[in-house]
PDB file of C-alpha atoms in Angstrom:
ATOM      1  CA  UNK K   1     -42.954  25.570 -44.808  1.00  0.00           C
ATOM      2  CA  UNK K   2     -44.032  26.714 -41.329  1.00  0.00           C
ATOM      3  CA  UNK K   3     -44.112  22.821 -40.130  1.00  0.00           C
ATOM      4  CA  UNK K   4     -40.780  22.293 -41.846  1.00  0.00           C
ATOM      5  CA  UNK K   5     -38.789  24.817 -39.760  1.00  0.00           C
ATOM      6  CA  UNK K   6     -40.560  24.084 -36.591  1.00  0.00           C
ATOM      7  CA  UNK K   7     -39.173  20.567 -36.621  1.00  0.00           C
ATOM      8  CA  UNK K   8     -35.919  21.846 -37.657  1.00  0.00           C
ATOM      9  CA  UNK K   9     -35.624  24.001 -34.483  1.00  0.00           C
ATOM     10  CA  UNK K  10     -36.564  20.957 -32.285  1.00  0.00           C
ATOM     11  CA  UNK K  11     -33.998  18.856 -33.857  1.00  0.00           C
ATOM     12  CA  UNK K  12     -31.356  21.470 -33.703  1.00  0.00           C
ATOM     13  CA  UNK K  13     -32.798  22.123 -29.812  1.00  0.00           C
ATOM     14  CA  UNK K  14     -31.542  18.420 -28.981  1.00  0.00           C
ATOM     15  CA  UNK K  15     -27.512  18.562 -29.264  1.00  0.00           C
ATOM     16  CA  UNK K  16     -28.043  21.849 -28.039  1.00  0.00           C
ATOM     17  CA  UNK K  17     -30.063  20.371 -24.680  1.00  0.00           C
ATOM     18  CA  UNK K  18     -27.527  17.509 -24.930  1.00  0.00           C
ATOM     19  CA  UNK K  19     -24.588  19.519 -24.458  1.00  0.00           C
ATOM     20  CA  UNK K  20     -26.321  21.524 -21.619  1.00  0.00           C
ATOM     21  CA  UNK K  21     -26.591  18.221 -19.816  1.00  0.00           C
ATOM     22  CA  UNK K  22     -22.838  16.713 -20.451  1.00  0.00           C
ATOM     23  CA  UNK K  23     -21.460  20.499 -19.367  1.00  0.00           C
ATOM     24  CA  UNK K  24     -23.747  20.517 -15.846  1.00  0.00           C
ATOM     25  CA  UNK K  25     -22.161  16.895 -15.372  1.00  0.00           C
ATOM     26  CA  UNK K  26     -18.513  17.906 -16.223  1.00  0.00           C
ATOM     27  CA  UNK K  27     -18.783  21.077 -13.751  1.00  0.00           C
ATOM     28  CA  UNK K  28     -20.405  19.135 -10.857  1.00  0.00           C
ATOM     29  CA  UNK K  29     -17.347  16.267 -11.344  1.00  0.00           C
ATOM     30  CA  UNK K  30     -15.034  18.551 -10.983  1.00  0.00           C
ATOM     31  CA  UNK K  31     -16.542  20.231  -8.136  1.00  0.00           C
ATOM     32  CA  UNK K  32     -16.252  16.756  -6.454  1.00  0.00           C
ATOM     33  CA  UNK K  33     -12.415  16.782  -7.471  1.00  0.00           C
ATOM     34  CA  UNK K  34     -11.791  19.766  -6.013  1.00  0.00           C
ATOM     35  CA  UNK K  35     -13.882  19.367  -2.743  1.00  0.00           C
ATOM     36  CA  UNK K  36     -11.757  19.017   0.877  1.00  0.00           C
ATOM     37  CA  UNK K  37      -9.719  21.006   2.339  1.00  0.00           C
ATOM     38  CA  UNK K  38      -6.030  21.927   1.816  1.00  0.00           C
ATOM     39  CA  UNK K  39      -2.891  22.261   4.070  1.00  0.00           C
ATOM     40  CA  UNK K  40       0.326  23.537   3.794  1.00  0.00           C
ATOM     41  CA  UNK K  41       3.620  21.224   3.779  1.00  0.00           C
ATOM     42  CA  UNK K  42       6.844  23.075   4.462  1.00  0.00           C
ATOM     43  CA  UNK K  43      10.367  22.293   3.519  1.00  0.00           C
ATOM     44  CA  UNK K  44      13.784  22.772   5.365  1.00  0.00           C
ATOM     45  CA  UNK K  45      16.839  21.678   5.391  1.00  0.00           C
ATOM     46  CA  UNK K  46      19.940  21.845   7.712  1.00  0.00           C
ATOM     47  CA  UNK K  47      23.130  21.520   7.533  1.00  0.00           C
ATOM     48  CA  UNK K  48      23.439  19.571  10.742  1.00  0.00           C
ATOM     49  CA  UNK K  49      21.157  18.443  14.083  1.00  0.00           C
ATOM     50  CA  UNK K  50      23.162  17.889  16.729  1.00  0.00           C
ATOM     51  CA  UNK K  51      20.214  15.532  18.468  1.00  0.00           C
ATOM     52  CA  UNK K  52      20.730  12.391  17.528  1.00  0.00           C
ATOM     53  CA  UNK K  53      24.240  12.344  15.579  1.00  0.00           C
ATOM     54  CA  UNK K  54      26.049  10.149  17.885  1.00  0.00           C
ATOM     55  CA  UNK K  55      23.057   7.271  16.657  1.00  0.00           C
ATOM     56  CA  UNK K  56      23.809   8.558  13.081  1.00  0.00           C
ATOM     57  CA  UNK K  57      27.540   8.256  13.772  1.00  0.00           C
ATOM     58  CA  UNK K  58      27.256   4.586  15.427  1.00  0.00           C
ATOM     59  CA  UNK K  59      24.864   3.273  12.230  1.00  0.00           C
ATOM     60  CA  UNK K  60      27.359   5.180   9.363  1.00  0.00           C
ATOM     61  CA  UNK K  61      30.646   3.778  11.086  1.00  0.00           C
ATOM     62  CA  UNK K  62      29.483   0.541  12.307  1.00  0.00           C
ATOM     63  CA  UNK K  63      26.669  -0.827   9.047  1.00  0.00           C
ATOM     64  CA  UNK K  64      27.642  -0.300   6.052  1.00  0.00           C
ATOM     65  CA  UNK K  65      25.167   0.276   2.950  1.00  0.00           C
ATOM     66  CA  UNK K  66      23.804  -3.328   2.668  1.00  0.00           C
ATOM     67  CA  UNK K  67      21.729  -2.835   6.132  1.00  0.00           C
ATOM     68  CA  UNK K  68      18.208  -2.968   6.437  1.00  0.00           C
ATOM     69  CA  UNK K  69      17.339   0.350   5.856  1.00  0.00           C
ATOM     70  CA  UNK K  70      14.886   1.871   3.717  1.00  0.00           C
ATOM     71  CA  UNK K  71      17.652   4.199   2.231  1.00  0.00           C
ATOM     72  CA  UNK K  72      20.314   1.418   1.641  1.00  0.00           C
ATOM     73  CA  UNK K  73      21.903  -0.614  -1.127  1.00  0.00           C
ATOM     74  CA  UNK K  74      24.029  -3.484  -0.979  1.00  0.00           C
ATOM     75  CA  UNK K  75      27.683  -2.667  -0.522  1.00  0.00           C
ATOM     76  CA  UNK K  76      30.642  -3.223   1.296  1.00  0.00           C
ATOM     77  CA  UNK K  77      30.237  -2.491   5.161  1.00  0.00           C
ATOM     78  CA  UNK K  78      32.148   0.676   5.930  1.00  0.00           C
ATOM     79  CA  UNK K  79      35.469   0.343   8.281  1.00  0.00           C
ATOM     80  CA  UNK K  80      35.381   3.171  11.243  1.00  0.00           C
ATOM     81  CA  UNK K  81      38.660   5.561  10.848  1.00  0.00           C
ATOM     82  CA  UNK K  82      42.002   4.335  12.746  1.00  0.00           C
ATOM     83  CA  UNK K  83      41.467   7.335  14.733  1.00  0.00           C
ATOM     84  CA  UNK K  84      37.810   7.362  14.858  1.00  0.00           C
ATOM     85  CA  UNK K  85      37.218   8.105  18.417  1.00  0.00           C
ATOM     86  CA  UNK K  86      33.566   7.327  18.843  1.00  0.00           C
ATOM     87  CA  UNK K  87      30.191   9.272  18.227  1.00  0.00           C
ATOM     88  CA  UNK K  88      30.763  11.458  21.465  1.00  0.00           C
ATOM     89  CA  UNK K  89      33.977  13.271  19.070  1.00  0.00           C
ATOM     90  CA  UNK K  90      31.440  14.248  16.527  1.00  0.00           C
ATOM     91  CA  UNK K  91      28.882  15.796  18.938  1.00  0.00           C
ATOM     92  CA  UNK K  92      31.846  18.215  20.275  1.00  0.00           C
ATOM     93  CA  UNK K  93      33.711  18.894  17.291  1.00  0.00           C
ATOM     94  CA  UNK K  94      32.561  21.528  14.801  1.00  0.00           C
ATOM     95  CA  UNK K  95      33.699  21.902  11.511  1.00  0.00           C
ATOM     96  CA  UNK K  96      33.835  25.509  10.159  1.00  0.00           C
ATOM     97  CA  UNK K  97      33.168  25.975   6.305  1.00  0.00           C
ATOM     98  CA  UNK K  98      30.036  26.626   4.109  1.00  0.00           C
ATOM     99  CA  UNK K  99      27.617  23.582   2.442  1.00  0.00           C
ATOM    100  CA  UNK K 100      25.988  23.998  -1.321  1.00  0.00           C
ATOM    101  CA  UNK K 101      23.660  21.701  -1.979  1.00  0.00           C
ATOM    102  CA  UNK K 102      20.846  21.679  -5.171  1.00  0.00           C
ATOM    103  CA  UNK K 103      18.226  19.538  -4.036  1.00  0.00           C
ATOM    104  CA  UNK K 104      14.514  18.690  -4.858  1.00  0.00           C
ATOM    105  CA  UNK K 105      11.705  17.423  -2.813  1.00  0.00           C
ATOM    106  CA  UNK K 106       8.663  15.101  -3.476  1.00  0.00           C
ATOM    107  CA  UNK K 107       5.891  13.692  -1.449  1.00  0.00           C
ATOM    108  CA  UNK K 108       3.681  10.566  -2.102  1.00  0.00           C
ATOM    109  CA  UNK K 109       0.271   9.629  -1.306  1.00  0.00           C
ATOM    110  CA  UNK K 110      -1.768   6.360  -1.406  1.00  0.00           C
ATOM    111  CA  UNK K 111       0.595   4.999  -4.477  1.00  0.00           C
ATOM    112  CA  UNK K 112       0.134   7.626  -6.671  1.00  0.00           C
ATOM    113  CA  UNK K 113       2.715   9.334  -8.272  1.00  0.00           C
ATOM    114  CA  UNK K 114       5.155  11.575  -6.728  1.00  0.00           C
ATOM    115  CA  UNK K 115       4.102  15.442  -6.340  1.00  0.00           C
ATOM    116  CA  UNK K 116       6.697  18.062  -6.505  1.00  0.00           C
ATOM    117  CA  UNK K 117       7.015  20.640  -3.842  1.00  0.00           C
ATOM    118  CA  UNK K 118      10.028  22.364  -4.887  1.00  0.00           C
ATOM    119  CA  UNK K 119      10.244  24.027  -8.128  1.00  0.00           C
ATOM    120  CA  UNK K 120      12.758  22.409 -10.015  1.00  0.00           C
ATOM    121  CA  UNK K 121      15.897  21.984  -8.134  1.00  0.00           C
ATOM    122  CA  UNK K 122      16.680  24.490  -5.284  1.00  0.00           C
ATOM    123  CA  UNK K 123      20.467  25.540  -5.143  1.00  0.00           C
ATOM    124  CA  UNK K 124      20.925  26.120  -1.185  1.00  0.00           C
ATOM    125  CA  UNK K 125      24.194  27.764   0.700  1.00  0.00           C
ATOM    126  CA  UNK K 126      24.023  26.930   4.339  1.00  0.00           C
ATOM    127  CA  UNK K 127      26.793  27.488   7.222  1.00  0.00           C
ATOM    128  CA  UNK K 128      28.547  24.121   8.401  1.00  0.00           C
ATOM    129  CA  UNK K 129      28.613  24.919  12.134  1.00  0.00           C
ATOM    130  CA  UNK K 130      25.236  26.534  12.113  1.00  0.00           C
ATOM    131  CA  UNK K 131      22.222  24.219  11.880  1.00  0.00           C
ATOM    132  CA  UNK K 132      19.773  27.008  11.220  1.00  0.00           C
ATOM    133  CA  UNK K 133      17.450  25.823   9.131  1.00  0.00           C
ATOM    134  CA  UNK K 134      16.781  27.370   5.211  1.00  0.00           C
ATOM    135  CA  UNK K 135      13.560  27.343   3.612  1.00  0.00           C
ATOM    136  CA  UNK K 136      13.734  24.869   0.574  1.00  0.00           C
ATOM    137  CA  UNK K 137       9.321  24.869  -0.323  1.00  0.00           C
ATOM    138  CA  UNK K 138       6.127  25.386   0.698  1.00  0.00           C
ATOM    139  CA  UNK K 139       2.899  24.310  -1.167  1.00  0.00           C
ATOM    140  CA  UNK K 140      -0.663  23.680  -0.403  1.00  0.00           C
ATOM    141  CA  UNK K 141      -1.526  20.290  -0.655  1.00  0.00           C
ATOM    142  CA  UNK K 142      -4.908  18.422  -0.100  1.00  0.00           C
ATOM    143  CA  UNK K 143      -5.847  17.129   3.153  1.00  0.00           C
ATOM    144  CA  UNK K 144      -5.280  13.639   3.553  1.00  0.00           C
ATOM    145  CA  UNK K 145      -2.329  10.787   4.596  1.00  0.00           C
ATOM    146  CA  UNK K 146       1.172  10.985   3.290  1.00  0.00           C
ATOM    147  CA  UNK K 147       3.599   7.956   2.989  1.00  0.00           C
ATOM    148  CA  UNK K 148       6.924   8.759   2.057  1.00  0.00           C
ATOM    149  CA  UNK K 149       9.120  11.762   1.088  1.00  0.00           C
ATOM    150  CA  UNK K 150      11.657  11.499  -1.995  1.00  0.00           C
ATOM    151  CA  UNK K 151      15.083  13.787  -1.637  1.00  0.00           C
ATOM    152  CA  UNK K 152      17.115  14.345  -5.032  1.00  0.00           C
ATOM    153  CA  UNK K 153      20.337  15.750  -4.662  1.00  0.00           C
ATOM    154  CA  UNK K 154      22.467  16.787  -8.264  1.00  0.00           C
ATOM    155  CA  UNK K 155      25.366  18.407  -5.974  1.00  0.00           C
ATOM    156  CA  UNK K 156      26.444  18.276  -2.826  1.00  0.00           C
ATOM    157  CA  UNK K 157      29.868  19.891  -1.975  1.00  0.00           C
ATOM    158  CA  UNK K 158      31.082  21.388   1.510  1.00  0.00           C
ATOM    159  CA  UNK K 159      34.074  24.252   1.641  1.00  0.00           C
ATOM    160  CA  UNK K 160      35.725  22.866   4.668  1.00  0.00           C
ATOM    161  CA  UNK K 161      37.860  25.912   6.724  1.00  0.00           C
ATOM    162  CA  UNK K 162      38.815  24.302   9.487  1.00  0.00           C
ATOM    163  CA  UNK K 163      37.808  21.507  12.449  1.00  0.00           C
ATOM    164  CA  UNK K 164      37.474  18.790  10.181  1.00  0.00           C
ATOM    165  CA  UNK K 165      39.778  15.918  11.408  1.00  0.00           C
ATOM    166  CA  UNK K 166      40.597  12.193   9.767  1.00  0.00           C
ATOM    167  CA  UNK K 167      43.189   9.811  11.056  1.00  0.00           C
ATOM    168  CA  UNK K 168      44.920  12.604  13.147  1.00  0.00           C
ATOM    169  CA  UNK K 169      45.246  14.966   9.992  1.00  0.00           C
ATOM    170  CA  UNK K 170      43.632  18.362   9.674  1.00  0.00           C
ATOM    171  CA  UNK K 171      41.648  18.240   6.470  1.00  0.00           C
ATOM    172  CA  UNK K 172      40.476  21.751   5.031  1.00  0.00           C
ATOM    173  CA  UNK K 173      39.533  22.635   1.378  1.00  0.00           C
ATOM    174  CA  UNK K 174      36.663  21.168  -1.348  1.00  0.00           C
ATOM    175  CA  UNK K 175      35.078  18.098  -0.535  1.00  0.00           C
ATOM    176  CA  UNK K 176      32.476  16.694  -2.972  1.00  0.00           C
ATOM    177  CA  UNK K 177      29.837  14.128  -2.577  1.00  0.00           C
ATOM    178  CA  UNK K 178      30.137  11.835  -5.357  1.00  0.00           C
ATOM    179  CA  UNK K 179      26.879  11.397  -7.128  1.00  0.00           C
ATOM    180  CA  UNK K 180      27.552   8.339  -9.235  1.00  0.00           C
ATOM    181  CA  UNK K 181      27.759   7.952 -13.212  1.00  0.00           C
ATOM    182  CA  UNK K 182      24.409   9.546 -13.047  1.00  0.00           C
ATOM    183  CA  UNK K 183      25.327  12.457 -11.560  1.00  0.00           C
ATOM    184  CA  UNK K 184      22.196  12.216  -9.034  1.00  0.00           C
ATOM    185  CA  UNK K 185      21.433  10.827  -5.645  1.00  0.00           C
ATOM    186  CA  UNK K 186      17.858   9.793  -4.505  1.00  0.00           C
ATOM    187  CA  UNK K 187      16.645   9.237  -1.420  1.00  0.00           C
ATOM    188  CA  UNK K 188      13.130   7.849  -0.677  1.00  0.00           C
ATOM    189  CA  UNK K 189      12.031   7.965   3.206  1.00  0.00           C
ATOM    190  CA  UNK K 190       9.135   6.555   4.149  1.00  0.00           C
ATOM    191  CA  UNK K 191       8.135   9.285   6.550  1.00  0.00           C
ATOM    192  CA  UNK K 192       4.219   9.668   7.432  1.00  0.00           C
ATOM    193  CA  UNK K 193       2.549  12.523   7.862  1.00  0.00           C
ATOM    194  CA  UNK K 194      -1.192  13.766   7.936  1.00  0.00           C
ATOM    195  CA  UNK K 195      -1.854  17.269   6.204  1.00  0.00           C
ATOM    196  CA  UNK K 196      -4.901  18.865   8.011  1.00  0.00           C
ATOM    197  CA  UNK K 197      -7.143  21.777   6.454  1.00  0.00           C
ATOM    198  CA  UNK K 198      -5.198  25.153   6.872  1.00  0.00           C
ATOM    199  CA  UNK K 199      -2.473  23.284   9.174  1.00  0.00           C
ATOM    200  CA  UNK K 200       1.062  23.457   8.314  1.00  0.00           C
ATOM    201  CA  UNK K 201       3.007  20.398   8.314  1.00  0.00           C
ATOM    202  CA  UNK K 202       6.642  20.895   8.383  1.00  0.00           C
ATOM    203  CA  UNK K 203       9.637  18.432   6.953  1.00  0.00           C
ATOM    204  CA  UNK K 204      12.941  18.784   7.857  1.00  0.00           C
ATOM    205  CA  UNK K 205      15.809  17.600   5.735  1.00  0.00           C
ATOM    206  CA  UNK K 206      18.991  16.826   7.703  1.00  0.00           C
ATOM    207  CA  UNK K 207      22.119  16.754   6.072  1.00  0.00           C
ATOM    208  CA  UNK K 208      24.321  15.957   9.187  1.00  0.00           C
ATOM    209  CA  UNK K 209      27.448  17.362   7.569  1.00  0.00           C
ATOM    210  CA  UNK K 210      29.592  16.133  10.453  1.00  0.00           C
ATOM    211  CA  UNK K 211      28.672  12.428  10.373  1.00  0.00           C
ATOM    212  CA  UNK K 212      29.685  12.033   6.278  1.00  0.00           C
ATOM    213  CA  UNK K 213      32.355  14.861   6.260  1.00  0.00           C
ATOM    214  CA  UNK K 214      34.208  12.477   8.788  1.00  0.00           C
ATOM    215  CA  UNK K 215      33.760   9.254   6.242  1.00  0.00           C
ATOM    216  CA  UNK K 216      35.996  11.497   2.936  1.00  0.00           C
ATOM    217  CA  UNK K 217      38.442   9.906   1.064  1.00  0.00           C
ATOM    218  CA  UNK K 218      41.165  12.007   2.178  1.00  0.00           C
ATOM    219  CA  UNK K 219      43.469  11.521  -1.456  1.00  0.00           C
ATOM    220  CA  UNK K 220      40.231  12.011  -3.790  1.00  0.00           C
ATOM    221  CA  UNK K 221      38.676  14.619  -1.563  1.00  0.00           C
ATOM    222  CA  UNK K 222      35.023  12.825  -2.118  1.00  0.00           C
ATOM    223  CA  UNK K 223      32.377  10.996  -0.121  1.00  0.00           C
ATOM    224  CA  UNK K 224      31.341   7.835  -0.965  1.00  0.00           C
ATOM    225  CA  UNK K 225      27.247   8.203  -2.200  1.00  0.00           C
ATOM    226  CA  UNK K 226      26.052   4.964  -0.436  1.00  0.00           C
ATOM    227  CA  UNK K 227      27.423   6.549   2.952  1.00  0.00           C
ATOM    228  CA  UNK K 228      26.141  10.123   2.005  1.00  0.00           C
ATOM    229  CA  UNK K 229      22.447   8.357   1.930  1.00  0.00           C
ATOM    230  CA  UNK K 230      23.041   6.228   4.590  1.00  0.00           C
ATOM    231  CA  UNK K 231      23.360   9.405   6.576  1.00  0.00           C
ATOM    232  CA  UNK K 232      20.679  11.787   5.331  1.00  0.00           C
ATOM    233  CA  UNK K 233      17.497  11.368   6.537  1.00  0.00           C
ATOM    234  CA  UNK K 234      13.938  13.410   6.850  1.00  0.00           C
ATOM    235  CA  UNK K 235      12.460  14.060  10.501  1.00  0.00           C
ATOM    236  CA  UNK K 236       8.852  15.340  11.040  1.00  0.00           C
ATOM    237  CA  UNK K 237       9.266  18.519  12.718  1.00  0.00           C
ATOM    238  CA  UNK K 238       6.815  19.065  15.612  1.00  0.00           C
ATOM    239  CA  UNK K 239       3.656  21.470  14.737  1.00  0.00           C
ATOM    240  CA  UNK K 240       3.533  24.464  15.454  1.00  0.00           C
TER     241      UNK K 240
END
């Protein structure tokens, strides 16, 4: 009997020792999983930047959504305004009103698959002459190279008081971005970007309110999507 149960401990002693071994191995591969450092990636978006709009006016009024651009689709090419008056009018004029906008952010790495940074979608109230920036997210993120930033807008609408001008005709009220029979826009940017342990990387999403504000149907009181995109973009803002 003595013999009997001393084998039986030894046998139940293997799984046991067996399981010991498999749970050492699962802890020290997720160790390696976790190991490296982390960053932080921040999110902002404005309602306009006045650097650079008179480029942004010359590429929406002069290409139209079928150009080479990472952001485009094909289309028809969009016709400037009878009394467009060049991209020098937008850099002077402001428009007075406010901008809503519910939008969501994503980042990529090495093809995987798209990491969130927002938290659901973010519904954002900026002024239309002030490009201030507003917070959108911020989330740690591991250290490492970063190839393109996804934008998902589900409403985009601008409040328009006054300063807003097309073909000689003051244009004030609701203006909507129209989002298509899916009722979403998505923009993909392939914007690089290194995140760096307990460095702070920050993204800036430009609207550039007085570029596409300038491109409304002036009966329908909407924006064409394609040109909406074609406008948008995502700058790497400098460190800081």
């Amino acid at each position: 009997m003595i013999k009997r149960c001393v084998r039986g401990d030894r046998a139940r002693s293997r799984p046991a020792a067996t399981m010991a071994v498999l749970f050492l191995a699962l802890v020290g591969g997720c160790g390696n999983l976790t190991s490296g450092g982390f960053g932080e990636v921040e999110v902002v978006l404005t309602s306009d930047v006045v650097d650079g709009l008179a480029e942004a006016a010359r590429m929406a009024l002069s290409t139209g959504p079928g150009a080479d651009s990472p952001m485009a689709s094909t289309g028809p090419v969009i016709d400037a305004p009878a009394a467009w008056e060049g991209p020098a009018a937008i850099e002077g004029a402001a428009i007075e009103g406010i901008l809503t906008v519910w939008v969501r952010s994503f980042v990529r790495r090495g093809g995987q698959d798209w990491e969130e940074l927002t938290d659901g979608f973010q519904r954002l109230t900026l002024s239309l002459q002030d490009p201030e920036p507003t917070d959108v997210a911020r989330r740690s993120l591991p250290e490492g190279g970063y190839e393109a930033v996804r934008t998902v807008f589900t409403r985009v609408h601008a409040q328009v008081i006054r300063g807003l001008d097309v073909n000689g005709e003051p244009v004030t009220g609701l203006i909507r971005v129209d989002l298509g029979p899916e009722g979403t826009i998505t923009v993909v940017d392939p914007v690089s970007f290194e995140v760096r342990e307990r460095e702070t990387v920050r993204l800036a999403l430009e609207m550039q309110s007085r570029v596409w504000l300038r491109l409304v149907d002036v009966v329908q009181r909407r924006v064409a999507g394609d040109e909406f995109r074609q406008v948008f973009r995502v700058r790497l803002r400098p460190r800081g």
